[in-house]
CSV table of C-alpha atoms in Angstrom, one decimal:
chain,number,residue,atom,x,y,z
A,41,MET,CA,0.0,0.0,0.1
A,42,GLN,CA,1.2,3.5,-0.8
A,43,GLN,CA,1.1,5.9,2.4
A,44,ILE,CA,-0.6,8.6,0.1
A,45,PRO,CA,-3.6,8.3,-1.6
A,46,ASN,CA,-2.9,7.9,-5.4
A,47,LEU,CA,-6.6,9.1,-6.4
A,48,GLU,CA,-7.0,9.0,-10.7
A,49,ASN,CA,-9.1,11.4,-12.7
A,50,ASP,CA,-12.8,10.7,-12.6
A,51,ASP,CA,-12.5,8.1,-9.8
A,52,PHE,CA,-15.1,8.4,-7.5
A,53,ILE,CA,-15.3,7.8,-3.1
A,54,GLU,CA,-18.9,8.1,-3.1
A,55,LYS,CA,-20.5,10.6,-4.9
A,56,TYR,CA,-17.7,12.8,-5.4
A,57,GLN,CA,-15.4,12.1,-9.1
A,58,VAL,CA,-12.4,13.3,-8.6
A,59,LYS,CA,-10.9,16.0,-10.8
A,60,GLY,CA,-7.5,16.4,-10.5
A,61,GLN,CA,-4.5,16.9,-7.4
A,62,LEU,CA,-4.8,20.0,-5.5
A,63,GLY,CA,-1.4,19.0,-2.6
A,64,ARG,CA,0.5,16.8,-1.3
A,65,GLY,CA,1.3,15.9,2.5
A,66,SER,CA,3.0,14.2,5.1
A,67,TYR,CA,-0.1,12.0,5.2
A,68,GLY,CA,-2.7,12.7,3.0
A,69,ALA,CA,-3.5,14.2,-0.3
A,70,VAL,CA,-5.7,17.4,-1.4
A,71,TYR,CA,-7.7,16.0,-4.6
A,72,GLN,CA,-10.1,18.9,-6.1
A,73,VAL,CA,-13.5,16.7,-6.7
A,74,ILE,CA,-16.8,17.6,-7.9
A,75,ASP,CA,-20.4,16.4,-6.3
A,76,PRO,CA,-23.7,15.5,-8.5
A,77,ASN,CA,-24.9,18.9,-8.5
A,78,GLY,CA,-22.0,20.5,-10.2
A,79,GLN,CA,-20.4,21.9,-7.1
A,80,ILE,CA,-17.2,21.7,-6.4
A,81,TYR,CA,-14.9,20.9,-3.1
A,82,ALA,CA,-11.4,20.2,-1.7
A,83,LEU,CA,-11.2,16.0,-0.6
A,84,LYS,CA,-8.6,15.6,1.6
A,85,CYS,CA,-7.6,11.6,2.3
A,86,ILE,CA,-6.0,9.8,4.6
A,87,TYR,CA,-5.2,6.5,5.2
A,88,LYS,CA,-7.2,4.9,7.7
A,89,SER,CA,-4.2,2.3,8.8
A,90,ARG,CA,-1.9,5.2,9.2
A,91,PHE,CA,-3.7,6.6,12.8
A,92,LYS,CA,-1.1,4.2,14.6
A,93,GLU,CA,1.7,5.5,13.5
A,94,VAL,CA,4.3,7.2,16.0
A,95,ASN,CA,2.4,6.3,18.6
A,96,GLY,CA,-1.3,7.2,17.8
A,97,GLN,CA,0.2,11.0,17.3
A,98,VAL,CA,-0.7,10.5,13.3
A,99,GLY,CA,-4.1,10.2,14.6
A,100,ASN,CA,-4.5,12.7,17.1
A,101,LEU,CA,-3.6,15.2,14.5
A,102,ILE,CA,-6.0,14.3,12.1
A,103,GLN,CA,-9.2,14.4,14.8
A,104,ASN,CA,-6.8,18.1,16.1
A,105,GLU,CA,-7.9,19.8,12.6
A,106,VAL,CA,-11.5,18.2,12.6
A,107,ASP,CA,-12.1,19.5,16.2
A,108,ALA,CA,-10.5,22.9,14.9
A,109,LEU,CA,-12.5,23.6,11.9
A,110,GLN,CA,-15.6,22.3,13.7
A,111,LYS,CA,-14.4,25.1,16.0
A,112,LEU,CA,-14.1,27.9,13.4
A,113,GLU,CA,-16.7,30.1,11.6
A,114,SER,CA,-14.5,32.8,10.6
A,115,GLN,CA,-15.2,34.1,7.3
A,116,TYR,CA,-11.3,33.6,6.4
A,117,ILE,CA,-10.7,30.8,7.4
A,118,VAL,CA,-11.8,27.6,4.7
A,119,LYS,CA,-14.6,25.4,6.3
A,120,LEU,CA,-15.2,22.6,6.7
A,121,ILE,CA,-18.2,20.8,4.9
A,122,SER,CA,-18.5,17.0,6.2
A,123,THR,CA,-16.1,13.8,7.6
A,124,PHE,CA,-16.5,10.2,6.3
A,125,TYR,CA,-14.7,7.1,5.5
A,126,SER,CA,-14.6,5.7,1.8
A,127,ASP,CA,-13.3,1.9,0.8
A,128,TYR,CA,-11.3,2.6,-1.5
A,129,GLN,CA,-9.0,-0.2,-3.5
A,130,GLY,CA,-9.5,-2.4,-0.7
A,131,GLU,CA,-8.6,0.3,2.0
A,132,SER,CA,-10.0,3.0,4.5
A,133,LEU,CA,-10.1,6.3,3.8
A,134,PHE,CA,-10.9,9.2,5.9
A,135,CYS,CA,-11.4,12.0,4.1
A,136,ILE,CA,-12.3,15.6,4.7
A,137,LEU,CA,-14.7,17.8,2.8
A,138,LEU,CA,-13.8,21.1,2.5
A,139,GLU,CA,-14.6,24.2,0.6
A,140,PHE,CA,-12.5,24.8,-2.3
A,141,CYS,CA,-10.9,27.7,-3.1
A,142,GLU,CA,-10.3,29.2,-7.0
A,143,GLY,CA,-7.2,31.6,-6.4
A,144,GLY,CA,-4.9,29.0,-5.1
A,145,ASN,CA,-2.5,29.5,-2.1
A,146,LEU,CA,-0.9,33.0,-1.4
A,147,LEU,CA,2.7,32.2,-2.3
A,148,GLU,CA,1.4,31.2,-5.7
A,149,TYR,CA,-0.2,34.6,-6.0
A,150,LEU,CA,2.6,36.6,-4.3
A,151,ILE,CA,5.0,35.1,-6.9
A,152,GLN,CA,2.3,35.3,-10.1
A,153,GLN,CA,1.9,39.2,-9.0
A,154,GLN,CA,5.7,40.6,-7.3
A,155,ASP,CA,5.7,43.2,-9.8
A,156,THR,CA,3.2,45.2,-9.1
A,157,PHE,CA,2.1,43.7,-5.7
A,158,ASN,CA,2.4,46.4,-3.4
A,159,GLN,CA,2.2,47.8,0.3
A,160,GLN,CA,-1.5,48.2,0.3
A,161,ASN,CA,-2.2,45.5,-1.4
A,162,ALA,CA,0.3,44.1,1.5
A,163,ILE,CA,-1.9,46.2,4.4
A,164,ILE,CA,-5.3,44.0,3.0
A,165,PHE,CA,-4.1,40.8,3.1
A,166,PHE,CA,-2.6,40.9,6.4
A,167,LYS,CA,-5.9,42.9,8.0
A,168,GLN,CA,-7.7,39.4,6.7
A,169,ILE,CA,-4.9,37.2,7.6
A,170,LEU,CA,-5.3,39.0,11.6
A,171,GLN,CA,-8.7,38.4,11.3
A,172,GLY,CA,-8.9,35.0,10.7
A,173,MET,CA,-5.7,33.9,13.2
A,174,LYS,CA,-7.6,36.2,16.1
A,175,GLU,CA,-10.9,33.6,16.5
A,176,ILE,CA,-8.4,31.2,16.1
A,177,HIS,CA,-6.6,31.7,18.9
A,178,GLN,CA,-9.6,33.0,21.1
A,179,LYS,CA,-10.9,29.6,20.7
A,180,ARG,CA,-7.4,28.3,22.0
A,181,ILE,CA,-6.1,26.7,18.9
A,182,ILE,CA,-2.7,27.4,17.8
A,183,HIS,CA,-2.5,26.7,14.0
A,184,ARG,CA,1.3,25.4,14.0
A,185,ASP,CA,2.1,25.6,10.5
A,186,LEU,CA,1.0,29.4,9.1
A,187,LYS,CA,2.9,29.6,6.7
A,188,LEU,CA,2.5,31.6,2.6
A,189,ALA,CA,1.6,27.9,0.9
A,190,ASN,CA,-1.4,27.2,4.0
A,191,ILE,CA,-3.2,30.8,3.4
A,192,LEU,CA,-6.3,30.1,-0.4
A,193,ILE,CA,-7.1,32.4,-2.2
A,194,HIS,CA,-11.6,32.6,-2.7
A,195,LYS,CA,-13.0,35.0,-4.5
A,196,ASP,CA,-10.0,37.8,-3.5
A,197,GLN,CA,-11.2,37.1,0.0
A,198,ILE,CA,-7.8,35.0,2.3
A,199,LYS,CA,-8.9,31.9,4.1
A,200,ILE,CA,-6.5,30.7,6.8
A,201,ALA,CA,-6.1,26.2,6.0
A,202,ASP,CA,-4.1,23.5,6.5
A,203,PHE,CA,-4.8,22.3,10.3
A,204,GLY,CA,-2.8,19.1,10.2
A,205,PHE,CA,-1.0,20.4,12.5
A,206,CYS,CA,-2.6,22.4,15.0
A,207,HIS,CA,-3.1,22.0,18.5
A,208,ILE,CA,-6.5,22.9,20.3
A,209,LEU,CA,-4.8,24.3,23.9
A,210,ASN,CA,-6.9,23.1,27.2
A,211,SER,CA,-8.6,24.8,30.6
A,212,ASP,CA,-5.1,23.9,32.2
A,213,THR,CA,-2.9,23.9,29.8
A,214,SER,CA,-0.9,26.7,27.8
A,215,GLN,CA,1.9,25.4,26.6
A,216,ILE,CA,2.7,22.2,24.8
A,217,ASN,CA,6.2,20.6,23.6
A,218,LEU,CA,6.5,19.1,19.9
A,219,ASN,CA,8.7,20.6,17.4
A,220,LEU,CA,6.3,20.8,14.3
A,221,GLY,CA,5.9,23.6,11.6
A,222,THR,CA,7.7,25.0,8.4
A,223,LEU,CA,11.8,25.4,9.3
A,224,GLY,CA,11.3,30.5,8.3
A,225,ASN,CA,8.2,30.3,9.5
A,226,GLN,CA,8.7,27.8,12.9
A,227,ALA,CA,9.0,30.6,16.0
A,228,PRO,CA,12.6,30.6,17.7
A,229,GLU,CA,10.9,28.2,21.0
A,230,VAL,CA,9.9,25.8,18.9
A,231,LEU,CA,12.5,25.0,16.5
A,232,ASP,CA,15.1,24.9,20.0
A,233,ASP,CA,11.9,22.2,21.5
A,234,GLN,CA,11.3,25.0,24.1
A,235,PRO,CA,7.9,24.8,25.5
A,236,TYR,CA,5.2,27.2,23.3
A,237,GLY,CA,2.0,28.5,23.0
A,238,LEU,CA,-0.1,31.1,21.2
A,239,LYS,CA,2.6,33.5,20.6
A,240,SER,CA,4.5,30.8,18.5
A,241,ASP,CA,2.2,31.3,16.1
A,242,MET,CA,2.0,35.4,16.1
A,243,PHE,CA,6.0,35.3,15.7
A,244,SER,CA,4.3,32.8,12.4
A,245,ILE,CA,2.4,36.1,11.3
A,246,GLY,CA,5.1,38.1,11.3
A,247,VAL,CA,7.0,36.2,8.9
A,248,ILE,CA,4.2,36.3,6.6
A,249,LEU,CA,3.9,39.8,6.8
A,250,TYR,CA,7.7,40.5,6.0
A,251,GLN,CA,7.1,38.6,2.8
A,252,LEU,CA,4.1,40.3,1.8
A,253,LEU,CA,6.5,43.5,2.4
A,254,PHE,CA,9.6,42.3,0.8
A,255,LEU,CA,8.4,39.0,-1.1
A,256,ALA,CA,11.2,37.4,0.7
A,257,TYR,CA,12.2,35.4,4.3
A,258,PRO,CA,13.0,38.0,7.4
A,259,PHE,CA,15.9,35.0,8.3
A,260,SER,CA,17.9,32.9,6.6
A,261,ILE,CA,16.2,29.4,6.1
A,262,LYS,CA,19.5,27.4,4.9
A,263,ASN,CA,19.7,25.7,7.7
A,264,GLN,CA,18.0,25.2,11.6
A,265,GLU,CA,21.6,26.3,13.0
A,266,THR,CA,21.4,29.2,11.0
A,267,PHE,CA,18.6,30.5,11.4
A,268,LEU,CA,18.1,30.9,14.9
A,269,ASP,CA,21.7,32.3,14.8
A,270,GLU,CA,20.0,35.0,13.0
A,271,VAL,CA,16.8,35.4,15.2
A,272,SER,CA,19.5,36.1,18.1
A,273,ASN,CA,22.0,38.0,16.5
A,274,SER,CA,20.3,40.3,13.6
A,275,ASN,CA,17.6,40.7,15.0
A,276,PRO,CA,15.5,43.0,13.5
A,277,PRO,CA,16.1,41.9,10.5
A,278,SER,CA,17.4,43.7,7.4
A,279,PHE,CA,13.7,46.3,5.9
A,280,LYS,CA,15.8,46.7,2.9
A,281,LYS,CA,15.1,43.5,0.7
A,282,ASN,CA,14.6,43.5,-3.0
A,283,GLY,CA,14.5,47.4,-3.4
A,284,ARG,CA,11.1,47.2,-1.3
A,285,LYS,CA,11.1,50.3,1.2
A,286,VAL,CA,7.8,50.5,4.1
A,287,GLU,CA,6.3,52.7,6.0
A,288,GLN,CA,8.2,53.4,9.8
A,289,TYR,CA,5.1,51.8,11.8
A,290,LEU,CA,5.2,48.5,9.8
A,291,GLU,CA,9.2,48.3,10.6
A,292,ASP,CA,8.0,49.0,14.2
A,293,LEU,CA,5.2,46.1,14.2
A,294,LEU,CA,7.7,43.8,12.4
A,295,THR,CA,10.3,44.6,15.4
A,296,LYS,CA,7.6,43.5,17.7
A,297,MET,CA,6.5,39.9,16.0
A,298,LEU,CA,9.4,38.9,15.4
A,299,ARG,CA,11.0,38.8,18.8
A,300,LYS,CA,13.1,35.7,19.6
A,301,ASP,CA,11.3,35.7,23.3
A,302,PRO,CA,7.8,35.0,23.2
A,303,ALA,CA,7.2,36.9,26.6
A,304,ASN,CA,8.3,40.6,24.2
A,305,ARG,CA,6.9,39.6,21.6
A,306,LEU,CA,3.9,41.4,20.0
A,307,ASP,CA,0.3,40.4,21.8
A,308,TRP,CA,-2.9,40.5,20.0
A,309,THR,CA,-3.7,43.8,22.3
A,310,ASP,CA,-0.8,46.1,21.3
A,311,LEU,CA,-1.5,44.6,17.9
A,312,PHE,CA,-5.2,46.1,17.7
A,313,LYS,CA,-4.0,49.0,18.7
A,314,SER,CA,-0.8,49.9,16.8
A,315,LYS,CA,-0.8,51.9,13.3
A,316,LEU,CA,-2.0,49.5,11.4
A,317,PHE,CA,-5.3,49.7,12.4
A,318,GLN,CA,-5.2,53.4,14.1
A,319,ASN,CA,-4.9,54.1,10.1
A,320,SER,CA,-7.5,52.1,9.1
A,321,TYR,CA,-10.1,53.5,12.0
A,322,SER,CA,-8.9,57.7,10.6
A,323,CYS,CA,-10.0,56.8,6.5
A,324,ILE,CA,-13.0,55.0,7.4
A,325,LEU,CA,-13.6,58.7,9.7
A,326,LYS,CA,-12.2,60.5,6.5
A,327,MET,CA,-14.5,58.9,4.8
A,328,ILE,CA,-17.7,59.1,6.7
A,329,GLN,CA,-16.3,62.9,7.5
A,330,ARG,CA,-16.6,63.4,3.6
A,331,ASN,CA,-19.9,61.3,3.3
A,332,PHE,CA,-21.7,63.9,5.4
A,333,TRP,CA,-20.0,67.1,4.4
A,334,PHE,CA,-21.1,66.0,0.6
A,335,ILE,CA,-25.1,65.8,2.1
A,336,ASN,CA,-24.7,68.6,3.9
A,337,ASN,CA,-23.7,70.7,0.8
A,338,ARG,CA,-26.2,68.9,-1.7
């Protein structure tokens, strides 16, 4: 048996017809499927037999993903439609049916739009990511694999996806120990095998903002040692990559989000008090004032 399901185009999984593969991960693959009514979905498939691997850790991760998606309702998070088991070539598949996002992922989008993607575009996407992540953290969920490739685009709106590494904190726990994620996006405390909590995601969010603004990683991803050295000794990172410059308040925001020590890293309260959101309020206020002026002077 193959480790990851390899479905063929036009295969059927229950009533869903496979139209192509969207991606592959450590334990499963995601396919574009269509139902008898012509509705398109994304279908994540994992062999049930793999649930027992790593002392049952694989099964726990898959259950965490489903539990997390069932808790989340934000328009900026990919929606869970249903889960079910299905037989495929004599093997039992566990299937997660998800909302389909036709725009691909944010990494692909940035590569395609790099010549025209600017600070204003970055801020629009980033604020949507923050709205989704705010609900995730309010539900005490650590995503643990936040990166551009796991943020999808649907009708010009972002959708945070791939909760395969997430962890739901219980009422008695604020930190965990398990090195999961992607080098370059992981917080240093995760790589150092130190206890970590929700603030680890804040580091990853900072990496994403940096990538949106500069189209590059803030620190070297050559290897783990080089990455940790730069986080420790070259922090804050350069704010002049790829010939791009940003406003000072964004540099200040990145500096606080990418701090090595999670205790000193920016939290949600300070983030929403930052100039990033003050600017939004100011723009809305000016728009309201202009509308009142227009009404009163007609």
